[in-house]
GROMACS .gro file of C-alpha atoms in nm:
model
  207
    1MET     CA    1  -5.301  -1.559   2.572
    2VAL     CA    2  -5.326  -1.320   2.899
    3LYS     CA    3  -5.056  -1.485   3.096
    4LYS     CA    4  -4.840  -1.402   2.804
    5TRP     CA    5  -4.925  -1.105   2.786
    6LEU     CA    6  -4.890  -1.006   3.135
    7SER     CA    7  -4.526  -1.206   3.123
    8LYS     CA    8  -4.401  -0.932   2.859
    9CYS     CA    9  -4.548  -0.671   3.057
   10ILE     CA   10  -4.318  -0.804   3.338
   11LYS     CA   11  -4.038  -0.826   3.168
   12ARG     CA   12  -4.070  -0.430   2.955
   13ARG     CA   13  -4.122  -0.312   3.323
   14ASN     CA   14  -3.821  -0.438   3.501
   15LEU     CA   15  -3.602  -0.372   3.157
   16LEU     CA   16  -3.741   0.032   3.178
   17SER     CA   17  -3.628   0.053   3.566
   18GLN     CA   18  -3.239  -0.042   3.459
   19ASN     CA   19  -2.991   0.156   3.435
   20ALA     CA   20  -2.991   0.316   3.061
   21LEU     CA   21  -2.599   0.338   3.098
   22THR     CA   22  -2.493  -0.005   3.186
   23GLN     CA   23  -2.650  -0.199   2.858
   24ARG     CA   24  -2.611  -0.349   2.592
   25TYR     CA   25  -2.710  -0.133   2.252
   26LEU     CA   26  -2.703  -0.263   1.917
   27VAL     CA   27  -2.655   0.089   1.675
   28ILE     CA   28  -2.802  -0.006   1.341
   29ASP     CA   29  -2.835   0.208   0.971
   30LEU     CA   30  -2.917   0.178   0.623
   31GLU     CA   31  -2.899   0.276   0.307
   32LEU     CA   32  -3.247   0.244   0.059
   33THR     CA   33  -3.320   0.271  -0.279
   34GLY     CA   34  -3.630   0.546  -0.121
   35LEU     CA   35  -3.806   0.608   0.096
   36ASP     CA   36  -4.123   0.394   0.039
   37VAL     CA   37  -4.096   0.043   0.186
   38ASN     CA   38  -4.353  -0.112   0.006
   39GLN     CA   39  -4.148   0.012  -0.349
   40HIS     CA   40  -3.810   0.090  -0.287
   41GLU     CA   41  -3.526  -0.185  -0.206
   42ILE     CA   42  -3.249  -0.203   0.208
   43VAL     CA   43  -2.902  -0.142  -0.010
   44SER     CA   44  -2.658  -0.167   0.237
   45VAL     CA   45  -2.715  -0.283   0.680
   46ALA     CA   46  -2.469  -0.150   0.931
   47TRP     CA   47  -2.488  -0.146   1.288
   48VAL     CA   48  -2.239  -0.086   1.592
   49LYS     CA   49  -2.219  -0.208   1.947
   50ILE     CA   50  -2.260   0.013   2.279
   51ASP     CA   51  -2.153  -0.250   2.569
   52ASN     CA   52  -2.141  -0.057   2.878
   53GLN     CA   53  -2.111   0.341   2.716
   54CYS     CA   54  -1.823   0.206   2.479
   55ILE     CA   55  -1.854   0.231   2.104
   56LYS     CA   56  -1.686  -0.142   2.011
   57MET     CA   57  -1.627  -0.059   1.609
   58SER     CA   58  -1.432  -0.291   1.589
   59GLU     CA   59  -1.719  -0.529   1.596
   60SER     CA   60  -1.918  -0.322   1.374
   61GLN     CA   61  -2.016  -0.434   1.044
   62HIS     CA   62  -2.148  -0.312   0.740
   63LEU     CA   63  -2.272  -0.594   0.459
   64ILE     CA   64  -2.426  -0.520   0.117
   65ASN     CA   65  -2.713  -0.665  -0.015
   66LYS     CA   66  -2.631  -0.838  -0.360
   67ASP     CA   67  -3.026  -0.866  -0.383
   68VAL     CA   68  -3.059  -0.493  -0.479
   69LYS     CA   69  -3.286  -0.569  -0.811
   70SER     CA   70  -3.251  -0.194  -0.871
   71LEU     CA   71  -3.017   0.077  -0.714
   72ASP     CA   72  -3.256   0.365  -0.974
   73GLN     CA   73  -3.076   0.693  -0.845
   74SER     CA   74  -2.953   0.631  -0.497
   75PRO     CA   75  -2.613   0.589  -0.570
   76ILE     CA   76  -2.596   0.967  -0.597
   77PHE     CA   77  -2.670   0.916  -0.202
   78HIS     CA   78  -2.500   0.642  -0.052
   79GLY     CA   79  -2.212   0.547  -0.377
   80ILE     CA   80  -2.270   0.157  -0.365
   81ILE     CA   81  -2.243   0.047  -0.700
   82ASP     CA   82  -2.396  -0.236  -0.919
   83ASP     CA   83  -1.989  -0.395  -0.950
   84THR     CA   84  -2.002  -0.349  -0.539
   85VAL     CA   85  -2.384  -0.500  -0.477
   86ALA     CA   86  -2.245  -0.820  -0.694
   87LYS     CA   87  -2.029  -0.905  -0.429
   88GLY     CA   88  -2.275  -0.830  -0.153
   89GLN     CA   89  -2.467  -1.072   0.077
   90SER     CA   90  -2.772  -1.255   0.024
   91LEU     CA   91  -3.031  -1.007   0.208
   92GLU     CA   92  -3.165  -1.351   0.450
   93SER     CA   93  -2.816  -1.382   0.512
   94ILE     CA   94  -2.784  -1.010   0.629
   95LEU     CA   95  -3.075  -1.057   0.796
   96MET     CA   96  -3.010  -1.362   1.054
   97GLN     CA   97  -2.691  -1.173   1.082
   98LEU     CA   98  -2.851  -0.941   1.276
   99LYS     CA   99  -3.117  -1.124   1.477
  100ALA     CA  100  -2.849  -1.247   1.643
  101HIS     CA  101  -2.761  -0.985   1.869
  102PHE     CA  102  -3.110  -0.902   1.922
  103ASN     CA  103  -3.208  -1.138   2.257
  104ASP     CA  104  -2.870  -0.982   2.390
  105SER     CA  105  -2.920  -0.578   2.295
  106ILE     CA  106  -3.114  -0.252   2.211
  107LEU     CA  107  -3.178  -0.188   1.899
  108VAL     CA  108  -3.124   0.227   1.832
  109PHE     CA  109  -3.179   0.355   1.513
  110HIS     CA  110  -3.215   0.698   1.364
  111ASN     CA  111  -3.536   0.752   1.258
  112ALA     CA  112  -3.656   0.383   1.323
  113ILE     CA  113  -4.025   0.448   1.167
  114LEU     CA  114  -3.773   0.413   0.870
  115ASP     CA  115  -3.490   0.233   0.872
  116TRP     CA  116  -3.684  -0.084   1.146
  117GLY     CA  117  -3.981   0.022   0.942
  118PHE     CA  118  -3.776  -0.153   0.640
  119LEU     CA  119  -3.605  -0.404   0.856
  120LYS     CA  120  -3.917  -0.541   0.993
  121ALA     CA  121  -4.073  -0.585   0.666
  122ALA     CA  122  -3.780  -0.729   0.555
  123LEU     CA  123  -3.764  -1.009   0.769
  124LYS     CA  124  -4.094  -1.075   0.795
  125ASN     CA  125  -4.068  -1.152   0.362
  126ALA     CA  126  -3.758  -1.369   0.459
  127ASN     CA  127  -4.025  -1.566   0.730
  128ILE     CA  128  -3.764  -1.456   1.004
  129SER     CA  129  -3.926  -1.438   1.372
  130THR     CA  130  -3.805  -1.176   1.584
  131GLN     CA  131  -3.928  -0.990   1.896
  132PRO     CA  132  -3.649  -0.711   2.010
  133LYS     CA  133  -3.653  -0.647   2.352
  134LEU     CA  134  -3.643  -0.244   2.297
  135ILE     CA  135  -3.615  -0.007   2.006
  136LEU     CA  136  -3.463   0.343   2.100
  137ASP     CA  137  -3.413   0.615   1.858
  138THR     CA  138  -3.251   0.939   1.859
  139LEU     CA  139  -3.465   1.133   1.650
  140HIS     CA  140  -3.748   1.037   1.893
  141ILE     CA  141  -3.533   1.106   2.244
  142GLU     CA  142  -3.414   1.446   2.160
  143LYS     CA  143  -3.742   1.588   1.951
  144LYS     CA  144  -3.855   1.492   2.337
  145ARG     CA  145  -3.583   1.694   2.493
  146LEU     CA  146  -3.643   1.975   2.249
  147ILE     CA  147  -4.033   2.032   2.327
  148CYS     CA  148  -3.891   1.927   2.718
  149GLN     CA  149  -3.756   2.284   2.613
  150GLY     CA  150  -3.975   2.451   2.470
  151ALA     CA  151  -3.763   2.498   2.186
  152GLU     CA  152  -3.923   2.553   1.798
  153ILE     CA  153  -3.803   2.284   1.582
  154LYS     CA  154  -3.789   2.360   1.255
  155GLN     CA  155  -3.806   2.090   0.941
  156ASP     CA  156  -3.439   2.018   0.937
  157ASP     CA  157  -3.417   2.042   1.320
  158LEU     CA  158  -3.395   1.667   1.345
  159THR     CA  159  -3.150   1.530   1.107
  160LEU     CA  160  -2.870   1.312   1.258
  161SER     CA  161  -2.618   1.589   1.213
  162ALA     CA  162  -2.853   1.860   1.242
  163CYS     CA  163  -2.845   1.688   1.655
  164ARG     CA  164  -2.475   1.569   1.656
  165LYS     CA  165  -2.434   1.987   1.654
  166ARG     CA  166  -2.672   2.045   1.916
  167TYR     CA  167  -2.416   1.828   2.145
  168GLU     CA  168  -2.046   1.938   1.936
  169LEU     CA  169  -2.032   1.681   1.778
  170PRO     CA  170  -1.748   1.691   1.517
  171ARG     CA  171  -1.912   1.622   1.177
  172TYR     CA  172  -1.911   1.347   0.933
  173HIS     CA  173  -1.966   1.229   0.615
  174CYS     CA  174  -2.347   1.076   0.557
  175HIS     CA  175  -2.507   0.883   0.368
  176ASN     CA  176  -2.282   0.591   0.467
  177ALA     CA  177  -2.377   0.370   0.650
  178LEU     CA  178  -2.130   0.253   0.902
  179THR     CA  179  -2.090   0.599   0.976
  180ASP     CA  180  -2.404   0.704   1.011
  181ALA     CA  181  -2.498   0.397   1.324
  182GLN     CA  182  -2.141   0.553   1.454
  183ALA     CA  183  -2.257   0.860   1.396
  184THR     CA  184  -2.521   0.798   1.639
  185ALA     CA  185  -2.367   0.554   1.879
  186GLU     CA  186  -2.222   0.898   1.937
  187LEU     CA  187  -2.570   1.131   1.967
  188LEU     CA  188  -2.738   0.828   2.225
  189LEU     CA  189  -2.367   0.846   2.448
  190ALA     CA  190  -2.382   1.223   2.460
  191GLN     CA  191  -2.799   1.228   2.488
  192CYS     CA  192  -2.781   1.043   2.772
  193TYR     CA  193  -2.471   1.209   2.958
  194GLN     CA  194  -2.733   1.524   2.921
  195ILE     CA  195  -3.017   1.376   3.054
  196ASN     CA  196  -2.925   1.209   3.317
  197ARG     CA  197  -2.668   1.503   3.467
  198GLY     CA  198  -2.415   1.210   3.655
  199LYS     CA  199  -2.761   1.072   3.784
  200GLU     CA  200  -2.849   0.761   3.742
  201LEU     CA  201  -3.079   0.790   3.456
  202GLN     CA  202  -3.324   0.480   3.388
  203LEU     CA  203  -3.387   0.353   2.995
  204ARG     CA  204  -3.768   0.446   3.050
  205SER     CA  205  -3.634   0.838   3.094
  206ILE     CA  206  -3.563   0.823   2.716
  207ILE     CA  207  -3.777   0.597   2.541
   0.00000   0.00000   0.00000
């Protein structure tokens, strides 16, 4: 047990010493029926790849969960209706496709506590075991940057759109999982460039 734990620690330390700009990332976003992992459901899952600073939209995915029991009022936000859900895939199938990228990619979310919380619960319920190599959160990265700058953080300062605005990134219509995944991918690259300022950027500097 100790040997396994030590091996895991060494592997993580070696990963964190690597250049953040040369890594492969899987940027993930979910649409949900609500914010409570114990009561609400995943409506859709989208992901976008970043490989060596290149956002590969041609390899992106946006999959609808046909197993949703009740959309409630959530279509007001994400626009996904019952007819669209009926044409989707099983959540287990979506999770298996997503898991296939975990071994060679660092996972990225904007608000990982929410989205990874839902995914982790869904993976557990489907008896799918997995251990991501690393998880990054662009919300946490931005919060850390603002604190270091001595800025006062207000209630909506860490939303995806508010974070993007600081880097003069274009405004997107939010509450579409694929669009939000792309927006988060762009935000991550902008954050990395702002932090490194032309120097090598180790992964430990942005976790």
